[in-house]
């Protein structure tokens, strides 16, 4: 299998794709990014790396950061975390508040915003936001083997300025006793973690611990790795998670900046970036690119 | 790997398990089944079969029938089916009606009751219920290589007598123009398909077409097979789908009769039966048994 | 106060009104009625009657029938009825199913469809639909002092043919044990009661027992009369009940046929008909006409 | 009619009532109030005043303050206010968030918390909270003819400390662009307005402008007065509004401190206080006392 040829083909197809989706527009920093970008990187279990397009251009990883904070939280708290957040897909977007009300402030999974805020709150654990953000960056830099990973302060400030919906979720959970810190503190940290910038290459490298293999167990036990993959499969693409599983057949996590991290267990860590989003808020071309990749490689976990 | 030894160990553990869940009690025919039963069967890709416990005792497959009607529907209608039913997990149980209202009568996926009723309605297609039920039985008998598969008429009659919730769903979809036949006709067919009885051995054999391999393509194209597996992964266990993916790591479909059909793509088709259900309505020991199996075999699709 | 002059003025204004709303279109029998119709009748406590426009043209009373079945039910079952139906406004339309699920099949009030179906079911009480419909007609004829009140069979048949949503509600309540008869039987009765035709004059006369006064206690005790008025005030106009109370200031009940029955306690029984509906499904000109009447007469119960 | 004798009878009955409800316990300042208190005051249209029990003991008026801020808002903004808040009853408590989502941040009415926060935000209008609170107190003191009306700072601080749910609502509305000030600023003002203390006597006097009569038009036009009464009737008792209308038959507004302000249009302004709440969060004995009063006086607006 010539992976580079496959990636070249995907890169060419995506460069010419007419339907590129729409960039997120809730903050100006994301709204002004062009839909023309496309970058992709694949790290295989045998240590090789393949790229296509703008694989080294940094972009805002946004919700993809939730995978890494979850890994930190499971490493630190273990299954105790599940007392504060569930493991089930969430259904319709407007149900998030009903659900929080119905289940007394326990978000359904760690990848919806409410759940990710709880995870950040759990690992904040009395420290200063600055300290936790430093730890998240160290985790990413070590996993990616690259120190050039940073937070975009302008994006973070803009998230904060437009963060009313997340603050509403945080206050709601605080009302149910499921927040340890002030909503502003936890959300402030969360807004900064979402504003981390990485390139597709950095992201694919940082995600290698999820595919298992030689050194997989260093960062996470195999059991926890499998479980994060399971959560990415069932909950990683918001209300398009079923669609991603159906089309792509891999665990994956998308971000509103247009990035997707996908995992072919035992085979590869895959990152792709294209800022235009589909109706479910997931990268239009990113999804298509990973679909093309799994079709060409047979990497779907579904046989 | 000595699969028989693994199954023997699981059988012994399940025979002694103190927490066996509670049998479904909405119809007397299911309520009177003892929680003591346990049976399991595994058909591997190389054609071998392994069993544990009461692997040849027939039980009510209930919602597991939805996998087979979906396979029939995809074979007959192809992607056209997706105009009438979605592919996303459904979230909280009480959301089903909101969701139908919100999305104008389109159920979220083919494995919730509303979605399965639509699938049955789609393949009923103007025929008599008797004809479609005959076709479903033929499909199962051929897939299992066993003609001794039947409908339990008493169970079907009891489903019908207690079928108000399903009839409500059907009428609701009819009000939105998403039902081709009278609700009583479609639901009547659906009640009978749920009342099919199979043993774990028959079920594991009937599910072989989902694992792929040598003759996998005869019944379903590989693409459709993968997609059914994806739907089983994200939606196969109602509001416990995330939990099953997290613990077991395989596509699976449960039935309220205590059965579970699980698929290890490229490796095995697995069926298990134990009538006691957990809080999410899935077989308590069945789930545990498949979890034990994937842990011992490393068959989780998540690496 | 010259009531006839007031009614003449209202009649003239309504004849010329440019915004007449849209007729209900879910059944052809209602869809083909012209929006040009307008009729109004007022029966005062001193026994006088005033009319404007087409006050003697029969129209489909639809949900206004719910007031009369509730009166029959309270007369027969008393407060026992409240074990099966609540007394609170219902909020958003799409909440009706959530609410039924959340409150185990108990509809919020007798004026939403689910509640009215329960009321009809309660007074059906083992009788044949034909018998109950006869009793409802007798009640109306006696209250109106007019034997020329009938069911429009074509409308009833059409309601039945398009009754899936109501049948869904009925099956849902049956699933929760809150229906004594088969959903088809209760709904069949309900569809016929909604198809009763009356003129504004007949309706105003039939509603006299709700205003109290000399012979008010003959049909209902004053306490029950007040309570029906209270329910009409808080729940009588679906999701436009607050708006009707705000603009008109009287208890009232609307029907999708364009009729409204309103009550000025101690003063008058008012009926109005104009088939065009506003966005909330209540008569556009009917609401305006009663608003004009209460402004001119000072009959608002709110001072 | 001997009103003093009626009040004496009610006072005696309430003093002996065994079922007194439970005091609100979400803040310690309310939780420590005894359920034994009962006070009532009635101001009639002819200028007389009648009392029973502890009519001059101050209590926390809480949500009753919403009536007065609404009056201020209507006086200042007129119907323009209705662009930001609706006029319909709200249904189930857990629907508040769905509703805000569904209707893009527009609360259903000014008496649910979200709606009252919007009203406060509307009249804050760029001023300092201190200034608006001064205006609210001036309004109340003038309406009551009594300068001894104050904010309980300890209660306000406690509301603030336990205000996560209200802050969640405010952030949610801010996310939809329906808040002019920072959520903390608007909610801070709102928490203080809820912490105003008044006695039943002061409250009945302050509510006289709602009954109309001689000087009714000085504070509010008759049309606006009627409309506030209509809103109190349909929305004044949360999810117990239908029940209050049904039992009492008067417009009224309750507060979680155990107070109720009720209006008999053209006849009387009524205030009652007993801290024990019923299941809907309204004063158990307060409701009963007003029910007794309307039964004895025939003041129900429903005849």
mmCIF file of C-alpha atoms in Angstrom, chain D residues 19-26 30-31 33-37 59-64 237-238 247 254-260 272-287:
data_model
loop_
_atom_site.group_PDB
_atom_site.id
_atom_site.type_symbol
_atom_site.label_atom_id
_atom_site.label_comp_id
_atom_site.label_asym_id
_atom_site.label_seq_id
_atom_site.Cartn_x
_atom_site.Cartn_y
_atom_site.Cartn_z
ATOM 1 C CA UNK D 19 -50.506 21.312 57.049
ATOM 2 C CA UNK D 20 -48.269 24.355 56.750
ATOM 3 C CA UNK D 21 -45.925 23.359 53.876
ATOM 4 C CA UNK D 22 -42.135 23.650 53.902
ATOM 5 C CA UNK D 23 -40.074 26.827 53.913
ATOM 6 C CA UNK D 24 -37.740 27.461 50.987
ATOM 7 C CA UNK D 25 -34.311 26.097 51.835
ATOM 8 C CA UNK D 26 -32.024 27.228 49.010
ATOM 9 C CA UNK D 30 -35.200 31.813 54.176
ATOM 10 C CA UNK D 31 -34.634 28.325 55.566
ATOM 11 C CA UNK D 33 -37.947 31.298 59.052
ATOM 12 C CA UNK D 34 -40.631 29.450 61.028
ATOM 13 C CA UNK D 35 -43.669 27.984 59.250
ATOM 14 C CA UNK D 36 -45.810 29.263 62.105
ATOM 15 C CA UNK D 37 -46.086 32.791 60.746
ATOM 16 C CA UNK D 59 -40.909 39.289 55.051
ATOM 17 C CA UNK D 60 -38.878 38.750 51.918
ATOM 18 C CA UNK D 61 -41.136 39.591 48.963
ATOM 19 C CA UNK D 62 -38.914 37.734 46.470
ATOM 20 C CA UNK D 63 -40.735 37.182 43.153
ATOM 21 C CA UNK D 64 -43.603 39.478 44.079
ATOM 22 C CA UNK D 237 -47.817 31.177 40.329
ATOM 23 C CA UNK D 238 -45.247 29.341 38.201
ATOM 24 C CA UNK D 247 -59.092 27.589 43.396
ATOM 25 C CA UNK D 254 -46.434 34.555 44.771
ATOM 26 C CA UNK D 255 -42.911 34.727 46.158
ATOM 27 C CA UNK D 256 -40.738 31.986 47.547
ATOM 28 C CA UNK D 257 -40.629 33.855 50.848
ATOM 29 C CA UNK D 258 -44.247 32.801 51.353
ATOM 30 C CA UNK D 259 -45.961 35.995 50.281
ATOM 31 C CA UNK D 260 -48.824 36.369 47.796
ATOM 32 C CA UNK D 272 -50.926 37.359 52.644
ATOM 33 C CA UNK D 273 -47.817 35.782 54.121
ATOM 34 C CA UNK D 274 -47.073 32.335 55.455
ATOM 35 C CA UNK D 275 -43.600 30.946 54.786
ATOM 36 C CA UNK D 276 -44.473 27.271 54.266
ATOM 37 C CA UNK D 277 -44.654 26.405 50.541
ATOM 38 C CA UNK D 278 -46.634 23.757 48.691
ATOM 39 C CA UNK D 279 -45.218 21.415 46.048
ATOM 40 C CA UNK D 280 -45.415 24.136 43.379
ATOM 41 C CA UNK D 281 -43.415 26.563 45.508
ATOM 42 C CA UNK D 282 -46.343 28.788 46.454
ATOM 43 C CA UNK D 283 -47.432 29.600 50.018
ATOM 44 C CA UNK D 284 -49.531 26.714 51.304
ATOM 45 C CA UNK D 285 -51.598 28.695 53.807
ATOM 46 C CA UNK D 286 -51.409 31.901 51.802
ATOM 47 C CA UNK D 287 -53.192 30.193 48.908
#
